[in-house]
Amino acid sequence: MVRRFHGIDRHKRSATISVLDRTGAEVEFVQSCSDLNRYIETLGPEDAVVFETGLGSFFWADKIEEKGASCNIINPYKFRIIKDSWNKTDKQDSRNMAKALWVYAVTGEFGLPVVYKPQREIRELRRLFSVYASLNKHLVMLKNSVQSILTENGTVLSTENKRLLLSAKTGMALLDELDISDASRISVKMSLELLWKVQEQKKQLAKEIFYAGKPFEKEVKLLISIKGITPLSALAFLSDVGDVRRFKTTRKMNAYLGLVPKLRESGDVSRVGHINRASRKTTRTLLTQSLVQAMTASPYLKSYYENVKERRGAGRGRIALIRKLCGIMRRMLLTGEQFREVNIGLYQKKVRQFDRTIKTLEEEKKSA
């Protein structure tokens, strides 16, 4: 049974802590705890802890749970006792959290807006995909830089020549043939060299993502039975969603992924807005690149996309198709069934390639 309730207001170098007993009385108050590690060492199965989400939240939650104590990470924007507090001080915040935890655990009269804490493997994948997204942004920035320099010099390249210029094998040779200023040539040369370096790093990072996703090998092999879904996009979906069972409906999962449009209602008037881009968007980004292949794999998906496109436009059609794909992947994970319209030959080829990649990575890790 939990006998002590700890409200911790964490900061970069210290923390303010309020501790309540089973009766709700404060039995300890620490104004400034400079060594949170040492404090956590004193915790045990009779302790429950609550603190706000923020940088390092999951790290500290892991440490607390290793001691046998329970840990609750709350969303401060939904925790109105803190969010709407007139007296917002460290002391007040820690006491408010401890009191809320006590009421929640002892009386059950108050619900805590707890943040989902993914398992460690999912968090590792998310960290790698965060870097992957950053590299993609750098690639776009460098390509745009090259394009703008060429445009300023009055140079317009064909689609084929653009491809050759951006290729590490033919880029420098084509650059020497362009009629541009010396400063522009130097700028393009450096941008291209950076571009190729980032592309190499991106390929290496993709391998690291595959290796980090090894615990989800079964789920990946299930999801890639859909044409167009690669091991990378499957792992992106798994890292974004985490435990798919925590979503009661497909709509709730799609809303979490930023695939459901905002809805504003006032009286009898309803306005459907744009999708919420302030969400987990790795899945949305990678699946956009798989839509053409997915449509060729399933007449149903193609017909669905064409119908939405005709009524709402191509952009909304793409988002609707991504929603549909995510719903299919959710159902596959819950039932353990492959995609009904799977191309067996293509699927077996993808599985063999994925197995070879994992085996090669394991050998590289052992020899390193």
GROMACS .gro file of C-alpha atoms in nm:
model
  368
    1MET     CA    1   0.000   0.000   0.000
    2VAL     CA    2   0.119   0.350  -0.085
    3ARG     CA    3   0.181   0.552   0.231
    4ARG     CA    4   0.370   0.858   0.103
    5PHE     CA    5   0.278   1.089  -0.185
    6HIS     CA    6   0.556   1.302  -0.335
    7GLY     CA    7   0.488   1.609  -0.546
    8ILE     CA    8   0.811   1.710  -0.723
    9ASP     CA    9   0.850   2.040  -0.908
   10ARG     CA   10   1.165   1.973  -1.114
   11HIS     CA   11   1.406   2.233  -1.243
   12LYS     CA   12   1.740   2.215  -1.420
   13ARG     CA   13   1.961   2.208  -1.108
   14SER     CA   14   1.717   2.158  -0.821
   15ALA     CA   15   1.369   2.040  -0.727
   16THR     CA   16   1.103   2.144  -0.477
   17ILE     CA   17   0.935   1.850  -0.305
   18SER     CA   18   0.623   1.815  -0.092
   19VAL     CA   19   0.543   1.482   0.078
   20LEU     CA   20   0.201   1.386   0.218
   21ASP     CA   21   0.111   1.087   0.432
   22ARG     CA   22  -0.193   0.864   0.403
   23THR     CA   23  -0.412   1.117   0.587
   24GLY     CA   24  -0.322   1.396   0.347
   25ALA     CA   25  -0.102   1.584   0.595
   26GLU     CA   26   0.233   1.721   0.481
   27VAL     CA   27   0.508   1.528   0.658
   28GLU     CA   28   0.807   1.666   0.469
   29PHE     CA   29   0.890   1.967   0.255
   30VAL     CA   30   1.217   2.025   0.068
   31GLN     CA   31   1.255   2.377  -0.067
   32SER     CA   32   1.557   2.302  -0.284
   33CYS     CA   33   1.677   1.948  -0.347
   34SER     CA   34   2.004   1.974  -0.538
   35ASP     CA   35   2.062   1.597  -0.567
   36LEU     CA   36   1.748   1.429  -0.700
   37ASN     CA   37   1.936   1.102  -0.750
   38ARG     CA   38   2.008   1.075  -0.379
   39TYR     CA   39   1.645   1.156  -0.295
   40ILE     CA   40   1.519   0.883  -0.530
   41GLU     CA   41   1.746   0.631  -0.354
   42THR     CA   42   1.523   0.673  -0.044
   43LEU     CA   43   1.205   0.572  -0.229
   44GLY     CA   44   1.041   0.231  -0.224
   45PRO     CA   45   0.715   0.043  -0.292
   46GLU     CA   46   0.529   0.253  -0.033
   47ASP     CA   47   0.593   0.574  -0.229
   48ALA     CA   48   0.407   0.737  -0.517
   49VAL     CA   49   0.554   1.028  -0.711
   50VAL     CA   50   0.408   1.288  -0.944
   51PHE     CA   51   0.575   1.559  -1.150
   52GLU     CA   52   0.514   1.759  -1.466
   53THR     CA   53   0.623   1.644  -1.808
   54GLY     CA   54   0.934   1.809  -1.944
   55LEU     CA   55   1.288   1.741  -2.058
   56GLY     CA   56   1.417   1.429  -1.885
   57SER     CA   57   1.077   1.323  -1.746
   58PHE     CA   58   1.098   0.965  -1.869
   59PHE     CA   59   1.458   0.933  -1.749
   60TRP     CA   60   1.361   1.023  -1.392
   61ALA     CA   61   1.044   0.812  -1.410
   62ASP     CA   62   1.255   0.507  -1.500
   63LYS     CA   63   1.481   0.568  -1.200
   64ILE     CA   64   1.185   0.605  -0.965
   65GLU     CA   65   1.015   0.289  -1.092
   66GLU     CA   66   1.340   0.093  -1.058
   67LYS     CA   67   1.310   0.156  -0.682
   68GLY     CA   68   0.964   0.001  -0.677
   69ALA     CA   69   0.780   0.332  -0.639
   70SER     CA   70   0.498   0.433  -0.873
   71CYS     CA   71   0.542   0.741  -1.089
   72ASN     CA   72   0.287   0.966  -1.258
   73ILE     CA   73   0.389   1.220  -1.522
   74ILE     CA   74   0.119   1.483  -1.574
   75ASN     CA   75   0.045   1.733  -1.849
   76PRO     CA   76   0.069   2.079  -1.685
   77TYR     CA   77  -0.157   2.234  -1.951
   78LYS     CA   78  -0.439   2.000  -1.849
   79PHE     CA   79  -0.364   2.012  -1.478
   80ARG     CA   80  -0.571   2.319  -1.400
   81ILE     CA   81  -0.475   2.344  -1.032
   82ILE     CA   82  -0.129   2.449  -1.154
   83LYS     CA   83  -0.222   2.598  -1.491
   84ASP     CA   84  -0.481   2.838  -1.351
   85SER     CA   85  -0.311   2.903  -1.017
   86TRP     CA   86  -0.300   3.269  -0.912
   87ASN     CA   87  -0.005   3.196  -0.685
   88LYS     CA   88   0.221   2.999  -0.917
   89THR     CA   89   0.531   2.929  -0.710
   90ASP     CA   90   0.754   2.622  -0.683
   91LYS     CA   91   0.624   2.561  -0.331
   92GLN     CA   92   0.261   2.587  -0.440
   93ASP     CA   93   0.311   2.369  -0.748
   94SER     CA   94   0.475   2.084  -0.557
   95ARG     CA   95   0.204   2.094  -0.288
   96ASN     CA   96  -0.075   2.107  -0.548
   97MET     CA   97   0.067   1.802  -0.726
   98ALA     CA   98   0.114   1.607  -0.403
   99LYS     CA   99  -0.241   1.690  -0.292
  100ALA     CA  100  -0.386   1.593  -0.631
  101LEU     CA  101  -0.198   1.263  -0.624
  102TRP     CA  102  -0.322   1.192  -0.272
  103VAL     CA  103  -0.685   1.264  -0.367
  104TYR     CA  104  -0.652   1.052  -0.682
  105ALA     CA  105  -0.494   0.754  -0.504
  106VAL     CA  106  -0.690   0.758  -0.174
  107THR     CA  107  -1.037   0.888  -0.263
  108GLY     CA  108  -1.051   0.848  -0.640
  109GLU     CA  109  -1.241   1.177  -0.667
  110PHE     CA  110  -0.984   1.348  -0.889
  111GLY     CA  111  -0.842   1.231  -1.220
  112LEU     CA  112  -0.482   1.301  -1.310
  113PRO     CA  113  -0.405   1.405  -1.672
  114VAL     CA  114  -0.127   1.148  -1.698
  115VAL     CA  115   0.108   1.154  -1.997
  116TYR     CA  116   0.168   0.826  -2.180
  117LYS     CA  117   0.513   0.685  -2.101
  118PRO     CA  118   0.638   0.469  -2.390
  119GLN     CA  119   0.863   0.172  -2.326
  120ARG     CA  120   1.235   0.240  -2.351
  121GLU     CA  121   1.273   0.078  -2.697
  122ILE     CA  122   1.004   0.307  -2.837
  123ARG     CA  123   1.175   0.611  -2.688
  124GLU     CA  124   1.504   0.506  -2.848
  125LEU     CA  125   1.332   0.477  -3.185
  126ARG     CA  126   1.171   0.818  -3.142
  127ARG     CA  127   1.508   0.970  -3.065
  128LEU     CA  128   1.657   0.826  -3.384
  129PHE     CA  129   1.360   0.933  -3.595
  130SER     CA  130   1.393   1.284  -3.455
  131VAL     CA  131   1.747   1.300  -3.594
  132TYR     CA  132   1.623   1.142  -3.919
  133ALA     CA  133   1.366   1.421  -3.959
  134SER     CA  134   1.635   1.680  -3.886
  135LEU     CA  135   1.858   1.535  -4.161
  136ASN     CA  136   1.568   1.550  -4.405
  137LYS     CA  137   1.522   1.920  -4.325
  138HIS     CA  138   1.893   1.981  -4.389
  139LEU     CA  139   1.868   1.801  -4.724
  140VAL     CA  140   1.574   2.016  -4.832
  141MET     CA  141   1.755   2.331  -4.720
  142LEU     CA  142   2.070   2.239  -4.917
  143LYS     CA  143   1.874   2.150  -5.232
  144ASN     CA  144   1.685   2.479  -5.210
  145SER     CA  145   2.014   2.664  -5.165
  146VAL     CA  146   2.159   2.509  -5.482
  147GLN     CA  147   1.839   2.585  -5.674
  148SER     CA  148   1.831   2.950  -5.564
  149ILE     CA  149   2.197   3.006  -5.659
  150LEU     CA  150   2.141   2.863  -6.005
  151THR     CA  151   1.828   3.073  -6.052
  152GLU     CA  152   2.019   3.390  -5.957
  153ASN     CA  153   2.266   3.304  -6.234
  154GLY     CA  154   1.991   3.256  -6.491
  155THR     CA  155   2.053   2.881  -6.510
  156VAL     CA  156   1.750   2.657  -6.553
  157LEU     CA  157   1.820   2.283  -6.547
  158SER     CA  158   1.604   2.005  -6.683
  159THR     CA  159   1.471   1.742  -6.443
  160GLU     CA  160   1.736   1.497  -6.561
  161ASN     CA  161   2.020   1.748  -6.517
  162LYS     CA  162   1.895   1.833  -6.166
  163ARG     CA  163   1.917   1.465  -6.080
  164LEU     CA  164   2.270   1.445  -6.222
  165LEU     CA  165   2.381   1.759  -6.037
  166LEU     CA  166   2.259   1.624  -5.703
  167SER     CA  167   2.425   1.287  -5.759
  168ALA     CA  168   2.762   1.232  -5.591
  169LYS     CA  169   2.886   1.045  -5.902
  170THR     CA  170   2.807   1.310  -6.164
  171GLY     CA  171   2.748   1.632  -5.970
  172MET     CA  172   3.097   1.785  -5.989
  173ALA     CA  173   3.138   1.708  -6.359
  174LEU     CA  174   2.809   1.879  -6.441
  175LEU     CA  175   2.892   2.173  -6.215
  176ASP     CA  176   3.211   2.239  -6.415
  177GLU     CA  177   3.002   2.277  -6.731
  178LEU     CA  178   2.763   2.538  -6.586
  179ASP     CA  179   2.806   2.903  -6.679
  180ILE     CA  180   2.788   3.064  -6.334
  181SER     CA  181   3.005   3.308  -6.137
  182ASP     CA  182   3.307   3.191  -5.936
  183ALA     CA  183   3.141   3.274  -5.602
  184SER     CA  184   2.830   3.086  -5.708
  185ARG     CA  185   3.037   2.786  -5.819
  186ILE     CA  186   3.211   2.771  -5.479
  187SER     CA  187   2.877   2.802  -5.297
  188VAL     CA  188   2.714   2.528  -5.504
  189LYS     CA  189   3.019   2.302  -5.463
  190MET     CA  190   3.015   2.334  -5.084
  191SER     CA  191   2.638   2.286  -5.069
  192LEU     CA  192   2.665   1.970  -5.279
  193GLU     CA  193   2.946   1.828  -5.066
  194LEU     CA  194   2.739   1.890  -4.753
  195LEU     CA  195   2.436   1.738  -4.924
  196TRP     CA  196   2.620   1.416  -5.007
  197LYS     CA  197   2.762   1.394  -4.655
  198VAL     CA  198   2.415   1.431  -4.504
  199GLN     CA  199   2.282   1.166  -4.742
  200GLU     CA  200   2.551   0.925  -4.621
  201GLN     CA  201   2.461   1.000  -4.260
  202LYS     CA  202   2.093   0.945  -4.340
  203LYS     CA  203   2.165   0.600  -4.488
  204GLN     CA  204   2.370   0.505  -4.183
  205LEU     CA  205   2.099   0.633  -3.950
  206ALA     CA  206   1.836   0.425  -4.132
  207LYS     CA  207   2.047   0.116  -4.052
  208GLU     CA  208   2.065   0.219  -3.687
  209ILE     CA  209   1.688   0.259  -3.683
  210PHE     CA  210   1.650  -0.095  -3.819
  211TYR     CA  211   1.879  -0.227  -3.547
  212ALA     CA  212   1.700  -0.033  -3.271
  213GLY     CA  213   1.370  -0.169  -3.404
  214LYS     CA  214   1.480  -0.530  -3.374
  215PRO     CA  215   1.246  -0.592  -3.072
  216PHE     CA  216   0.955  -0.513  -3.306
  217GLU     CA  217   1.062  -0.749  -3.583
  218LYS     CA  218   0.734  -0.943  -3.568
  219GLU     CA  219   0.523  -0.628  -3.601
  220VAL     CA  220   0.739  -0.493  -3.883
  221LYS     CA  221   0.706  -0.814  -4.085
  222LEU     CA  222   0.331  -0.794  -4.037
  223LEU     CA  223   0.298  -0.433  -4.154
  224ILE     CA  224   0.521  -0.463  -4.461
  225SER     CA  225   0.267  -0.705  -4.610
  226ILE     CA  226   0.104  -0.381  -4.735
  227LYS     CA  227   0.259  -0.276  -5.064
  228GLY     CA  228   0.440   0.055  -5.020
  229ILE     CA  229   0.502   0.006  -4.648
  230THR     CA  230   0.876  -0.034  -4.592
  231PRO     CA  231   1.046  -0.147  -4.270
  232LEU     CA  232   1.138   0.219  -4.213
  233SER     CA  233   0.780   0.347  -4.243
  234ALA     CA  234   0.655   0.053  -4.034
  235LEU     CA  235   0.901   0.140  -3.756
  236ALA     CA  236   0.801   0.506  -3.784
  237PHE     CA  237   0.437   0.407  -3.728
  238LEU     CA  238   0.527   0.184  -3.433
  239SER     CA  239   0.746   0.453  -3.273
  240ASP     CA  240   0.478   0.720  -3.311
  241VAL     CA  241   0.189   0.509  -3.184
  242GLY     CA  242   0.368   0.305  -2.916
  243ASP     CA  243   0.118   0.058  -2.773
  244VAL     CA  244  -0.168   0.058  -3.025
  245ARG     CA  245  -0.404  -0.090  -2.764
  246ARG     CA  246  -0.408   0.237  -2.570
  247PHE     CA  247  -0.631   0.393  -2.838
  248LYS     CA  248  -0.993   0.285  -2.802
  249THR     CA  249  -1.079   0.389  -3.158
  250THR     CA  250  -0.898   0.448  -3.486
  251ARG     CA  251  -1.011   0.811  -3.478
  252LYS     CA  252  -0.837   0.870  -3.145
  253MET     CA  253  -0.516   0.722  -3.285
  254ASN     CA  254  -0.538   0.930  -3.602
  255ALA     CA  255  -0.599   1.243  -3.396
  256TYR     CA  256  -0.281   1.164  -3.200
  257LEU     CA  257  -0.095   1.133  -3.532
  258GLY     CA  258  -0.229   1.468  -3.653
  259LEU     CA  259  -0.447   1.320  -3.926
  260VAL     CA  260  -0.788   1.438  -3.808
  261PRO     CA  261  -0.898   1.792  -3.906
  262LYS     CA  262  -0.987   2.047  -3.641
  263LEU     CA  263  -1.358   2.100  -3.582
  264ARG     CA  264  -1.513   2.426  -3.462
  265GLU     CA  265  -1.878   2.433  -3.361
  266SER     CA  266  -2.092   2.729  -3.262
  267GLY     CA  267  -2.465   2.680  -3.240
  268ASP     CA  268  -2.579   2.506  -3.557
  269VAL     CA  269  -2.264   2.599  -3.751
  270SER     CA  270  -1.977   2.351  -3.786
  271ARG     CA  271  -1.648   2.435  -3.956
  272VAL     CA  272  -1.392   2.171  -4.045
  273GLY     CA  273  -1.040   2.314  -4.050
  274HIS     CA  274  -0.692   2.186  -4.129
  275ILE     CA  275  -0.522   1.890  -3.963
  276ASN     CA  276  -0.332   1.950  -3.641
  277ARG     CA  277   0.035   1.969  -3.739
  278ALA     CA  278   0.149   2.005  -3.376
  279SER     CA  279   0.157   1.629  -3.330
  280ARG     CA  280   0.366   1.323  -3.402
  281LYS     CA  281   0.421   1.361  -3.775
  282THR     CA  282   0.690   1.110  -3.875
  283THR     CA  283   0.427   0.859  -3.987
  284ARG     CA  284   0.240   1.121  -4.189
  285THR     CA  285   0.561   1.231  -4.362
  286LEU     CA  286   0.684   0.883  -4.456
  287LEU     CA  287   0.346   0.742  -4.557
  288THR     CA  288   0.297   1.030  -4.801
  289GLN     CA  289   0.580   0.876  -5.004
  290SER     CA  290   0.405   0.534  -5.010
  291LEU     CA  291   0.059   0.634  -5.131
  292VAL     CA  292   0.107   0.560  -5.501
  293GLN     CA  293   0.231   0.207  -5.431
  294ALA     CA  294  -0.044   0.148  -5.175
  295MET     CA  295  -0.310   0.247  -5.428
  296THR     CA  296  -0.171   0.009  -5.690
  297ALA     CA  297  -0.187  -0.271  -5.432
  298SER     CA  298  -0.555  -0.234  -5.356
  299PRO     CA  299  -0.845  -0.137  -5.586
  300TYR     CA  300  -1.039  -0.044  -5.272
  301LEU     CA  301  -0.774   0.205  -5.156
  302LYS     CA  302  -0.746   0.355  -5.505
  303SER     CA  303  -1.124   0.394  -5.533
  304TYR     CA  304  -1.138   0.547  -5.183
  305TYR     CA  305  -0.870   0.803  -5.273
  306GLU     CA  306  -1.031   0.894  -5.606
  307ASN     CA  307  -1.369   0.950  -5.440
  308VAL     CA  308  -1.226   1.183  -5.173
  309LYS     CA  309  -1.009   1.361  -5.428
  310GLU     CA  310  -1.308   1.430  -5.651
  311ARG     CA  311  -1.510   1.576  -5.364
  312ARG     CA  312  -1.244   1.750  -5.153
  313GLY     CA  313  -0.927   1.783  -5.363
  314ALA     CA  314  -0.597   1.596  -5.392
  315GLY     CA  315  -0.451   1.722  -5.062
  316ARG     CA  316  -0.743   1.607  -4.850
  317GLY     CA  317  -0.752   1.287  -5.053
  318ARG     CA  318  -0.393   1.208  -4.953
  319ILE     CA  319  -0.460   1.275  -4.585
  320ALA     CA  320  -0.776   1.063  -4.597
  321LEU     CA  321  -0.582   0.776  -4.755
  322ILE     CA  322  -0.310   0.801  -4.488
  323ARG     CA  323  -0.585   0.784  -4.224
  324LYS     CA  324  -0.723   0.475  -4.392
  325LEU     CA  325  -0.377   0.311  -4.406
  326CYS     CA  326  -0.314   0.386  -4.038
  327GLY     CA  327  -0.650   0.234  -3.950
  328ILE     CA  328  -0.563  -0.079  -4.148
  329MET     CA  329  -0.224  -0.107  -3.975
  330ARG     CA  330  -0.389  -0.064  -3.635
  331ARG     CA  331  -0.633  -0.345  -3.709
  332MET     CA  332  -0.353  -0.569  -3.836
  333LEU     CA  333  -0.156  -0.519  -3.514
  334LEU     CA  334  -0.462  -0.592  -3.300
  335THR     CA  335  -0.563  -0.906  -3.491
  336GLY     CA  336  -0.220  -1.029  -3.602
  337GLU     CA  337  -0.347  -1.074  -3.958
  338GLN     CA  338  -0.160  -0.982  -4.276
  339PHE     CA  339  -0.294  -0.737  -4.533
  340ARG     CA  340  -0.578  -0.911  -4.718
  341GLU     CA  341  -0.455  -0.809  -5.064
  342VAL     CA  342  -0.092  -0.895  -4.998
  343ASN     CA  343   0.134  -0.968  -5.296
  344ILE     CA  344   0.302  -1.286  -5.168
  345GLY     CA  345   0.604  -1.268  -5.397
  346LEU     CA  346   0.679  -0.903  -5.317
  347TYR     CA  347   0.614  -0.959  -4.947
  348GLN     CA  348   0.856  -1.252  -4.923
  349LYS     CA  349   1.120  -1.048  -5.104
  350LYS     CA  350   1.077  -0.761  -4.853
  351VAL     CA  351   1.101  -1.002  -4.560
  352ARG     CA  352   1.421  -1.163  -4.695
  353GLN     CA  353   1.576  -0.821  -4.752
  354PHE     CA  354   1.480  -0.707  -4.402
  355ASP     CA  355   1.628  -1.027  -4.250
  356ARG     CA  356   1.952  -0.979  -4.444
  357THR     CA  357   1.978  -0.619  -4.328
  358ILE     CA  358   1.931  -0.715  -3.962
  359LYS     CA  359   2.183  -1.000  -3.993
  360THR     CA  360   2.441  -0.771  -4.155
  361LEU     CA  361   2.395  -0.509  -3.883
  362GLU     CA  362   2.437  -0.772  -3.609
  363GLU     CA  363   2.761  -0.889  -3.767
  364GLU     CA  364   2.886  -0.530  -3.795
  365LYS     CA  365   2.805  -0.466  -3.429
  366LYS     CA  366   2.988  -0.780  -3.319
  367SER     CA  367   3.299  -0.701  -3.523
  368ALA     CA  368   3.308  -0.334  -3.415
   0.00000   0.00000   0.00000
